Amino acid sequence: MDKINYSVVSEFVLLGLSSSQELQYFFFVFFSALYIAIVLGNLLIIMAVTSDSSLHSPMYFLLGNLSFFDICQASFATPKMIADFLSEHKTISFSGCIAQIALIHLFTGGEMVLLVSMAYDRYVAICKPLHYMSIMNRSTCTALVIISWAVGLVHTLSQLSFTVTLVFCGPNEVDSFFCDLPRVAKLACLDSYNTEILIVVNSGILSLSTFSLLVTSYAIVLVTVWFKSSAAMAKAFSTLAAHIMVVVLFFGPCIFIYVWPFTTYPVDKILAIFYTVFTPILNPIIYTLRNRDMKVAMGKIAARYFRPPKISEMPLVARISLH
Ligand SMILES: *[C@@H]1O[C@H](CO)[C@@H](O)[C@H](O)[C@H]1NC(C)=O
């Protein structure tokens, strides 16, 4: 029997979102604009949270960290996807593909846990308001952020340890715009059934358990305010509605793709756009436009950076030449 050459696949071909040429141009413009909005919107949140002392509270620290996750989440595959819209050969090297798999699991895993932390923060604020400051102190916040990254890291390392056992020897067309693990696992040529099971179980446990924690905490909060007053209920509900919308749009696609990955549907890659592009843009929109303190802080930043400079702030040379 011939020796099997395991190193045949040195790169993967990404089929992208669509094969239509006109659509590619449209997507290029659309996603470029969206990507710029994601980066600017989330950067603005991070700047507001770090520079404005009225936003130095646990909720906003977590929100700032969520924005950082969002920028990472939107940046590991989207710029390449955007560049690929204009290129004939949409290929990615083998190691690039593995890197994308590692990063998406790091960022989505971390973001899931961070969303749970944010829900916990709201739970403490609404259900234990008198102990809020002592429970959600600085070190709790830092711990929650570190735990988020740690869970993301453990999750991605375990996914990678399954992935390295896959053997690729021929087919290398990934029907998506980035290397999504279930799609890549489908290309493995030796029997990969057990590995696929492990991948599903790993992602499934993480997304289903964080999702049920979130739903439980929202339920507890809503039941608690229900018994307080209808005014409190209305206020809590408007805060939570934002959270719940993010959670549904983020977890829905993840659970759909990862919990039933054995049959891949054409709609999968559309759903993948949700967690790579749409959730990162949703967070700034939802948390900023609906939040007065945040709007005020952003207004200050805009005023600082986008108004014409006062003469006294100009460099000396410019001042002299003005006289
Ligand atoms: C992230 O959370 C930490 C810990 O609370 C905080 O010190 C930091 O400012 C946050 N980062 C951003 C960008 O908000």
mmCIF file of C-alpha atoms and ligand atoms in Angstrom:
data_model
loop_
_atom_site.group_PDB
_atom_site.id
_atom_site.type_symbol
_atom_site.label_atom_id
_atom_site.label_comp_id
_atom_site.label_asym_id
_atom_site.label_seq_id
_atom_site.Cartn_x
_atom_site.Cartn_y
_atom_site.Cartn_z
ATOM 1 C CA MET A 1 0.000 0.000 0.000
ATOM 2 C CA ASP A 2 1.189 3.500 -0.805
ATOM 3 C CA LYS A 3 2.327 5.623 2.027
ATOM 4 C CA ILE A 4 -0.326 8.220 2.724
ATOM 5 C CA ASN A 5 0.971 11.710 2.320
ATOM 6 C CA TYR A 6 -0.502 13.631 5.211
ATOM 7 C CA SER A 7 0.795 16.994 4.135
ATOM 8 C CA VAL A 8 -1.156 17.299 0.892
ATOM 9 C CA VAL A 9 -3.354 20.102 2.174
ATOM 10 C CA SER A 10 -1.177 23.135 2.699
ATOM 11 C CA GLU A 11 -3.937 25.655 2.174
ATOM 12 C CA PHE A 12 -7.697 25.875 2.205
ATOM 13 C CA VAL A 13 -9.980 27.564 -0.298
ATOM 14 C CA LEU A 14 -12.675 29.739 1.221
ATOM 15 C CA LEU A 15 -15.776 29.755 -0.927
ATOM 16 C CA GLY A 16 -16.972 33.009 0.613
ATOM 17 C CA LEU A 17 -20.485 34.314 0.993
ATOM 18 C CA SER A 18 -21.508 34.287 -2.643
ATOM 19 C CA SER A 19 -20.108 33.494 -6.044
ATOM 20 C CA SER A 20 -21.927 36.295 -7.850
ATOM 21 C CA GLN A 21 -19.563 39.015 -9.059
ATOM 22 C CA GLU A 22 -21.954 41.963 -8.558
ATOM 23 C CA LEU A 23 -22.790 40.816 -5.055
ATOM 24 C CA GLN A 24 -19.084 40.735 -4.221
ATOM 25 C CA TYR A 25 -18.781 44.471 -4.891
ATOM 26 C CA PHE A 26 -21.887 45.181 -2.880
ATOM 27 C CA PHE A 27 -20.621 43.030 0.010
ATOM 28 C CA PHE A 28 -17.232 44.709 -0.179
ATOM 29 C CA VAL A 29 -18.742 48.164 0.347
ATOM 30 C CA PHE A 30 -21.324 46.971 2.880
ATOM 31 C CA PHE A 31 -18.949 45.021 5.101
ATOM 32 C CA SER A 32 -16.170 47.603 4.879
ATOM 33 C CA ALA A 33 -18.556 50.251 6.171
ATOM 34 C CA LEU A 34 -19.815 47.894 8.855
ATOM 35 C CA TYR A 35 -16.309 46.971 9.951
ATOM 36 C CA ILE A 36 -15.247 50.608 10.261
ATOM 37 C CA ALA A 37 -18.383 51.308 12.292
ATOM 38 C CA ILE A 38 -17.634 48.361 14.590
ATOM 39 C CA VAL A 39 -14.088 49.458 15.294
ATOM 40 C CA LEU A 40 -14.940 53.140 15.758
ATOM 41 C CA GLY A 41 -18.084 52.497 17.801
ATOM 42 C CA ASN A 42 -16.373 50.109 20.185
ATOM 43 C CA LEU A 43 -13.236 52.234 20.455
ATOM 44 C CA LEU A 44 -15.437 55.168 21.390
ATOM 45 C CA ILE A 45 -17.012 53.089 24.160
ATOM 46 C CA ILE A 46 -13.606 52.029 25.477
ATOM 47 C CA MET A 47 -12.392 55.641 25.432
ATOM 48 C CA ALA A 48 -15.533 56.864 27.179
ATOM 49 C CA VAL A 49 -15.333 54.167 29.852
ATOM 50 C CA THR A 50 -11.652 54.664 30.583
ATOM 51 C CA SER A 51 -11.537 58.464 30.418
ATOM 52 C CA ASP A 52 -14.850 59.569 31.932
ATOM 53 C CA SER A 53 -14.923 59.264 35.702
ATOM 54 C CA SER A 54 -18.732 59.249 35.759
ATOM 55 C CA LEU A 55 -18.490 55.888 33.991
ATOM 56 C CA HIS A 56 -16.071 54.335 36.471
ATOM 57 C CA SER A 57 -18.468 51.692 37.695
ATOM 58 C CA PRO A 58 -18.559 47.890 37.347
ATOM 59 C CA MET A 59 -21.254 47.909 34.676
ATOM 60 C CA TYR A 60 -19.233 50.188 32.428
ATOM 61 C CA PHE A 61 -15.927 48.420 33.067
ATOM 62 C CA LEU A 62 -17.566 45.214 31.905
ATOM 63 C CA LEU A 63 -19.114 47.046 28.963
ATOM 64 C CA GLY A 64 -15.683 48.417 28.001
ATOM 65 C CA ASN A 65 -14.272 44.922 28.125
ATOM 66 C CA LEU A 66 -17.168 43.659 26.028
ATOM 67 C CA SER A 67 -16.291 46.288 23.425
ATOM 68 C CA PHE A 68 -12.738 45.033 23.421
ATOM 69 C CA PHE A 69 -13.999 41.486 22.830
ATOM 70 C CA ASP A 70 -16.189 42.853 20.037
ATOM 71 C CA ILE A 71 -13.269 44.464 18.256
ATOM 72 C CA CYS A 72 -11.276 41.226 18.502
ATOM 73 C CA GLN A 73 -14.282 39.202 17.400
ATOM 74 C CA ALA A 74 -14.809 41.397 14.356
ATOM 75 C CA SER A 75 -11.131 41.490 13.426
ATOM 76 C CA PHE A 76 -9.928 37.905 13.272
ATOM 77 C CA ALA A 77 -11.749 37.042 10.025
ATOM 78 C CA THR A 78 -13.696 40.011 8.707
ATOM 79 C CA PRO A 79 -10.815 42.042 7.188
ATOM 80 C CA LYS A 80 -9.694 38.962 5.269
ATOM 81 C CA MET A 81 -13.258 38.319 4.154
ATOM 82 C CA ILE A 82 -13.520 41.926 2.933
ATOM 83 C CA ALA A 83 -10.244 41.668 1.008
ATOM 84 C CA ASP A 84 -11.368 38.337 -0.436
ATOM 85 C CA PHE A 85 -14.454 39.924 -1.992
ATOM 86 C CA LEU A 86 -12.094 41.545 -4.492
ATOM 87 C CA SER A 87 -9.746 38.627 -5.047
ATOM 88 C CA GLU A 88 -9.982 35.713 -7.444
ATOM 89 C CA HIS A 89 -8.205 33.202 -5.254
ATOM 90 C CA LYS A 90 -9.722 33.129 -1.836
ATOM 91 C CA THR A 91 -7.222 30.889 -0.125
ATOM 92 C CA ILE A 92 -5.944 30.683 3.416
ATOM 93 C CA SER A 93 -2.847 28.829 4.546
ATOM 94 C CA PHE A 94 -3.178 25.797 6.760
ATOM 95 C CA SER A 95 -1.761 27.622 9.762
ATOM 96 C CA GLY A 96 -3.901 30.680 9.034
ATOM 97 C CA CYS A 97 -6.926 28.428 9.117
ATOM 98 C CA ILE A 98 -5.925 26.891 12.444
ATOM 99 C CA ALA A 99 -5.282 30.400 13.801
ATOM 100 C CA GLN A 100 -8.796 31.496 12.815
ATOM 101 C CA ILE A 101 -10.259 28.459 14.544
ATOM 102 C CA ALA A 102 -8.224 29.188 17.671
ATOM 103 C CA LEU A 103 -9.192 32.871 17.739
ATOM 104 C CA ILE A 104 -12.894 32.445 17.167
ATOM 105 C CA HIS A 105 -13.143 29.999 20.053
ATOM 106 C CA LEU A 106 -11.041 32.206 22.292
ATOM 107 C CA PHE A 107 -13.141 35.303 21.620
ATOM 108 C CA THR A 108 -16.601 33.742 21.510
ATOM 109 C CA GLY A 109 -15.878 31.589 24.568
ATOM 110 C CA GLY A 110 -14.619 34.626 26.470
ATOM 111 C CA GLU A 111 -17.476 36.821 25.318
ATOM 112 C CA MET A 112 -20.044 34.274 26.473
ATOM 113 C CA VAL A 113 -18.610 34.285 29.974
ATOM 114 C CA LEU A 114 -18.346 38.074 29.963
ATOM 115 C CA LEU A 115 -22.032 38.328 29.038
ATOM 116 C CA VAL A 116 -22.788 36.106 32.040
ATOM 117 C CA SER A 117 -20.680 38.441 34.196
ATOM 118 C CA MET A 118 -22.663 41.423 32.939
ATOM 119 C CA ALA A 119 -25.907 39.641 33.734
ATOM 120 C CA TYR A 120 -24.574 38.837 37.206
ATOM 121 C CA ASP A 121 -23.718 42.517 37.656
ATOM 122 C CA ARG A 122 -27.299 43.501 36.791
ATOM 123 C CA TYR A 123 -28.619 40.767 39.084
ATOM 124 C CA VAL A 124 -26.639 42.135 42.031
ATOM 125 C CA ALA A 125 -27.572 45.741 41.186
ATOM 126 C CA ILE A 126 -31.288 45.016 41.016
ATOM 127 C CA CYS A 127 -31.757 42.205 43.528
ATOM 128 C CA LYS A 128 -29.155 43.165 46.147
ATOM 129 C CA PRO A 129 -28.832 46.932 45.691
ATOM 130 C CA LEU A 130 -27.579 47.547 49.239
ATOM 131 C CA HIS A 131 -24.644 45.207 48.793
ATOM 132 C CA TYR A 132 -23.870 46.197 45.226
ATOM 133 C CA MET A 133 -20.741 48.215 45.975
ATOM 134 C CA SER A 134 -19.267 45.625 48.302
ATOM 135 C CA ILE A 135 -20.009 42.643 46.054
ATOM 136 C CA MET A 136 -19.046 44.217 42.741
ATOM 137 C CA ASN A 137 -15.833 45.834 43.946
ATOM 138 C CA ARG A 138 -12.807 46.416 41.799
ATOM 139 C CA SER A 139 -11.264 43.014 42.402
ATOM 140 C CA THR A 140 -14.518 41.178 41.590
ATOM 141 C CA CYS A 141 -14.646 43.034 38.285
ATOM 142 C CA THR A 142 -11.061 42.202 37.486
ATOM 143 C CA ALA A 143 -11.636 38.591 38.462
ATOM 144 C CA LEU A 144 -14.694 38.347 36.194
ATOM 145 C CA VAL A 145 -12.705 39.732 33.268
ATOM 146 C CA ILE A 146 -9.791 37.370 33.911
ATOM 147 C CA ILE A 147 -12.145 34.402 34.246
ATOM 148 C CA SER A 148 -13.707 35.296 30.883
ATOM 149 C CA TRP A 149 -10.344 35.211 29.124
ATOM 150 C CA ALA A 150 -9.298 32.080 30.999
ATOM 151 C CA VAL A 151 -12.442 30.182 30.014
ATOM 152 C CA GLY A 152 -11.984 31.337 26.413
ATOM 153 C CA LEU A 153 -8.401 30.098 26.508
ATOM 154 C CA VAL A 154 -9.215 26.710 28.005
ATOM 155 C CA HIS A 155 -12.064 26.306 25.541
ATOM 156 C CA THR A 156 -9.926 27.104 22.501
ATOM 157 C CA LEU A 157 -7.026 24.913 23.668
ATOM 158 C CA SER A 158 -9.340 21.954 24.090
ATOM 159 C CA GLN A 159 -10.904 22.551 20.654
ATOM 160 C CA LEU A 160 -7.414 22.733 19.143
ATOM 161 C CA SER A 161 -6.359 19.522 20.827
ATOM 162 C CA PHE A 162 -9.230 17.782 19.013
ATOM 163 C CA THR A 163 -8.517 19.614 15.777
ATOM 164 C CA VAL A 164 -4.885 18.527 15.541
ATOM 165 C CA THR A 165 -5.993 14.905 15.373
ATOM 166 C CA LEU A 166 -7.853 15.580 12.119
ATOM 167 C CA VAL A 167 -6.061 14.434 8.993
ATOM 168 C CA PHE A 168 -6.539 16.360 5.763
ATOM 169 C CA CYS A 169 -5.487 14.759 2.533
ATOM 170 C CA GLY A 170 -7.574 16.041 -0.309
ATOM 171 C CA PRO A 171 -10.712 18.159 -0.212
ATOM 172 C CA ASN A 172 -9.879 21.676 0.924
ATOM 173 C CA GLU A 173 -12.850 23.843 0.013
ATOM 174 C CA VAL A 174 -14.398 25.455 3.071
ATOM 175 C CA ASP A 175 -17.907 26.616 2.259
ATOM 176 C CA SER A 176 -17.782 29.778 4.350
ATOM 177 C CA PHE A 177 -15.902 33.059 4.574
ATOM 178 C CA PHE A 178 -13.582 31.858 7.325
ATOM 179 C CA CYS A 179 -12.397 28.573 8.802
ATOM 180 C CA ASP A 180 -15.319 27.551 10.949
ATOM 181 C CA LEU A 181 -14.419 24.386 12.838
ATOM 182 C CA PRO A 182 -17.475 22.247 11.963
ATOM 183 C CA ARG A 183 -16.932 22.993 8.263
ATOM 184 C CA VAL A 184 -13.216 22.275 8.403
ATOM 185 C CA ALA A 185 -13.768 19.058 10.356
ATOM 186 C CA LYS A 186 -16.060 17.923 7.529
ATOM 187 C CA LEU A 187 -13.047 17.945 5.178
ATOM 188 C CA ALA A 188 -10.989 15.516 7.217
ATOM 189 C CA CYS A 189 -10.375 12.326 5.269
ATOM 190 C CA LEU A 190 -9.930 9.715 7.950
ATOM 191 C CA ASP A 191 -12.986 8.980 10.011
ATOM 192 C CA SER A 192 -13.487 12.084 12.093
ATOM 193 C CA TYR A 193 -16.778 11.155 13.702
ATOM 194 C CA ASN A 194 -15.439 10.911 17.251
ATOM 195 C CA THR A 195 -13.559 14.153 16.913
ATOM 196 C CA GLU A 196 -16.665 15.895 15.629
ATOM 197 C CA ILE A 197 -18.585 14.609 18.627
ATOM 198 C CA LEU A 198 -15.957 16.037 20.981
ATOM 199 C CA ILE A 199 -16.033 19.386 19.181
ATOM 200 C CA VAL A 200 -19.800 19.559 19.472
ATOM 201 C CA VAL A 201 -19.848 18.502 23.088
ATOM 202 C CA ASN A 202 -17.181 21.047 23.985
ATOM 203 C CA SER A 203 -18.875 23.990 22.260
ATOM 204 C CA GLY A 204 -22.315 22.735 23.163
ATOM 205 C CA ILE A 205 -21.577 22.539 26.883
ATOM 206 C CA LEU A 206 -20.064 26.021 26.937
ATOM 207 C CA SER A 207 -22.797 27.739 24.936
ATOM 208 C CA LEU A 208 -25.732 25.907 26.488
ATOM 209 C CA SER A 209 -24.467 26.334 30.060
ATOM 210 C CA THR A 210 -23.698 30.055 29.702
ATOM 211 C CA PHE A 211 -26.994 30.517 27.899
ATOM 212 C CA SER A 212 -28.978 28.850 30.694
ATOM 213 C CA LEU A 213 -27.105 30.898 33.316
ATOM 214 C CA LEU A 214 -28.095 34.031 31.436
ATOM 215 C CA VAL A 215 -31.722 33.052 31.069
ATOM 216 C CA THR A 216 -31.885 32.080 34.751
ATOM 217 C CA SER A 217 -30.387 35.340 35.949
ATOM 218 C CA TYR A 218 -32.721 37.402 33.762
ATOM 219 C CA ALA A 219 -35.677 35.394 35.022
ATOM 220 C CA ILE A 220 -34.680 35.944 38.666
ATOM 221 C CA VAL A 221 -34.245 39.667 38.071
ATOM 222 C CA LEU A 222 -37.595 40.015 36.341
ATOM 223 C CA VAL A 223 -39.438 38.024 39.008
ATOM 224 C CA THR A 224 -37.778 40.105 41.741
ATOM 225 C CA VAL A 225 -38.758 43.457 40.262
ATOM 226 C CA TRP A 226 -42.205 42.107 39.432
ATOM 227 C CA PHE A 227 -42.930 41.957 43.164
ATOM 228 C CA LYS A 228 -41.435 45.388 43.851
ATOM 229 C CA SER A 229 -43.319 47.832 41.667
ATOM 230 C CA SER A 230 -44.466 48.186 38.123
ATOM 231 C CA ALA A 231 -42.234 51.257 37.686
ATOM 232 C CA ALA A 232 -39.191 49.229 38.732
ATOM 233 C CA MET A 233 -40.349 46.488 36.413
ATOM 234 C CA ALA A 234 -40.539 48.852 33.459
ATOM 235 C CA LYS A 235 -37.079 50.250 34.186
ATOM 236 C CA ALA A 236 -35.467 46.851 34.699
ATOM 237 C CA PHE A 237 -37.156 45.538 31.618
ATOM 238 C CA SER A 238 -35.795 48.279 29.389
ATOM 239 C CA THR A 239 -32.257 47.546 30.628
ATOM 240 C CA LEU A 240 -32.679 43.824 30.283
ATOM 241 C CA ALA A 241 -34.334 44.019 26.876
ATOM 242 C CA ALA A 242 -31.009 45.270 25.492
ATOM 243 C CA HIS A 243 -29.105 42.420 27.134
ATOM 244 C CA ILE A 244 -31.614 39.829 26.024
ATOM 245 C CA MET A 245 -31.507 41.015 22.421
ATOM 246 C CA VAL A 246 -27.710 40.713 22.309
ATOM 247 C CA VAL A 247 -27.850 37.322 23.935
ATOM 248 C CA VAL A 248 -30.435 35.930 21.534
ATOM 249 C CA LEU A 249 -28.661 37.238 18.443
ATOM 250 C CA PHE A 250 -25.304 35.985 19.662
ATOM 251 C CA PHE A 251 -26.220 32.637 21.136
ATOM 252 C CA GLY A 252 -28.929 31.693 18.667
ATOM 253 C CA PRO A 253 -26.556 31.290 15.698
ATOM 254 C CA CYS A 254 -23.767 29.774 17.833
ATOM 255 C CA ILE A 255 -26.045 27.130 19.256
ATOM 256 C CA PHE A 256 -27.618 26.456 15.878
ATOM 257 C CA ILE A 257 -24.267 25.925 14.158
ATOM 258 C CA TYR A 258 -22.412 24.118 16.905
ATOM 259 C CA VAL A 259 -25.064 21.994 18.481
ATOM 260 C CA TRP A 260 -26.207 20.497 15.181
ATOM 261 C CA PRO A 261 -23.049 20.697 13.106
ATOM 262 C CA PHE A 262 -23.391 17.329 11.430
ATOM 263 C CA THR A 263 -25.769 18.564 8.841
ATOM 264 C CA THR A 264 -24.418 21.821 7.501
ATOM 265 C CA TYR A 265 -27.069 24.059 6.039
ATOM 266 C CA PRO A 266 -26.485 26.791 3.455
ATOM 267 C CA VAL A 267 -27.893 29.207 6.024
ATOM 268 C CA ASP A 268 -24.975 28.431 8.373
ATOM 269 C CA LYS A 269 -22.637 30.948 6.849
ATOM 270 C CA ILE A 270 -25.279 33.653 7.001
ATOM 271 C CA LEU A 271 -25.679 32.807 10.674
ATOM 272 C CA ALA A 272 -21.912 32.985 11.141
ATOM 273 C CA ILE A 273 -22.145 36.643 10.114
ATOM 274 C CA PHE A 274 -24.227 37.219 13.218
ATOM 275 C CA TYR A 275 -21.495 36.381 15.660
ATOM 276 C CA THR A 276 -18.618 37.777 13.645
ATOM 277 C CA VAL A 277 -20.149 41.037 12.448
ATOM 278 C CA PHE A 278 -23.640 41.778 13.707
ATOM 279 C CA THR A 279 -23.195 41.291 17.465
ATOM 280 C CA PRO A 280 -20.055 43.454 17.536
ATOM 281 C CA ILE A 281 -21.983 46.334 15.953
ATOM 282 C CA LEU A 282 -25.099 45.718 18.042
ATOM 283 C CA ASN A 283 -23.406 46.252 21.372
ATOM 284 C CA PRO A 284 -22.385 49.870 20.744
ATOM 285 C CA ILE A 285 -25.783 50.613 19.238
ATOM 286 C CA ILE A 286 -27.809 49.003 21.988
ATOM 287 C CA TYR A 287 -25.790 50.018 24.996
ATOM 288 C CA THR A 288 -24.960 53.490 23.806
ATOM 289 C CA LEU A 289 -28.055 54.836 22.162
ATOM 290 C CA ARG A 290 -30.256 53.646 24.979
ATOM 291 C CA ASN A 291 -28.063 54.893 27.775
ATOM 292 C CA ARG A 292 -28.004 58.539 28.857
ATOM 293 C CA ASP A 293 -24.720 58.528 30.801
ATOM 294 C CA MET A 294 -23.017 56.891 27.881
ATOM 295 C CA LYS A 295 -24.402 59.431 25.433
ATOM 296 C CA VAL A 296 -23.201 62.307 27.598
ATOM 297 C CA ALA A 297 -19.718 60.782 27.856
ATOM 298 C CA MET A 298 -19.543 60.240 24.110
ATOM 299 C CA GLY A 299 -20.656 63.807 23.528
ATOM 300 C CA LYS A 300 -17.721 64.981 25.643
ATOM 301 C CA ILE A 301 -15.265 62.871 23.679
ATOM 302 C CA ALA A 302 -16.695 64.080 20.385
ATOM 303 C CA ALA A 303 -16.414 67.666 21.618
ATOM 304 C CA ARG A 304 -12.819 67.110 22.652
ATOM 305 C CA TYR A 305 -11.651 65.513 19.423
ATOM 306 C CA PHE A 306 -13.860 66.967 16.739
ATOM 307 C CA ARG A 307 -14.168 70.646 17.587
ATOM 308 C CA PRO A 308 -11.692 73.133 16.108
ATOM 309 C CA PRO A 309 -8.793 73.724 18.535
ATOM 310 C CA LYS A 310 -8.683 76.907 20.606
ATOM 311 C CA ILE A 311 -5.814 79.203 19.738
ATOM 312 C CA SER A 312 -4.265 78.698 23.173
ATOM 313 C CA GLU A 313 -4.028 74.947 22.471
ATOM 314 C CA MET A 314 -2.279 75.245 19.128
ATOM 315 C CA PRO A 315 1.416 74.588 18.800
ATOM 316 C CA LEU A 316 3.478 77.768 19.183
ATOM 317 C CA VAL A 317 4.512 77.861 15.530
ATOM 318 C CA ALA A 318 0.893 77.779 14.368
ATOM 319 C CA ARG A 319 -0.025 80.511 16.836
ATOM 320 C CA ILE A 320 2.758 82.777 15.644
ATOM 321 C CA SER A 321 1.832 82.351 12.010
ATOM 322 C CA LEU A 322 -1.758 83.274 12.851
ATOM 323 C CA HIS A 323 -0.732 86.680 14.186
HETATM 324 C C1 LIG B 1 -11.915 45.923 31.905
HETATM 325 O O1 LIG B 1 -12.148 45.573 33.238
HETATM 326 C C2 LIG B 1 -11.110 45.957 34.132
HETATM 327 C C3 LIG B 1 -11.400 45.368 35.465
HETATM 328 O O2 LIG B 1 -12.508 45.908 36.066
HETATM 329 C C4 LIG B 1 -11.023 47.474 34.142
HETATM 330 O O3 LIG B 1 -10.010 47.889 35.013
HETATM 331 C C5 LIG B 1 -10.735 47.961 32.753
HETATM 332 O O4 LIG B 1 -10.737 49.359 32.708
HETATM 333 C C6 LIG B 1 -11.783 47.424 31.772
HETATM 334 N N1 LIG B 1 -11.369 47.761 30.419
HETATM 335 C C7 LIG B 1 -12.091 48.574 29.642
HETATM 336 C C8 LIG B 1 -11.559 48.814 28.296
HETATM 337 O O5 LIG B 1 -13.114 49.074 30.018
#
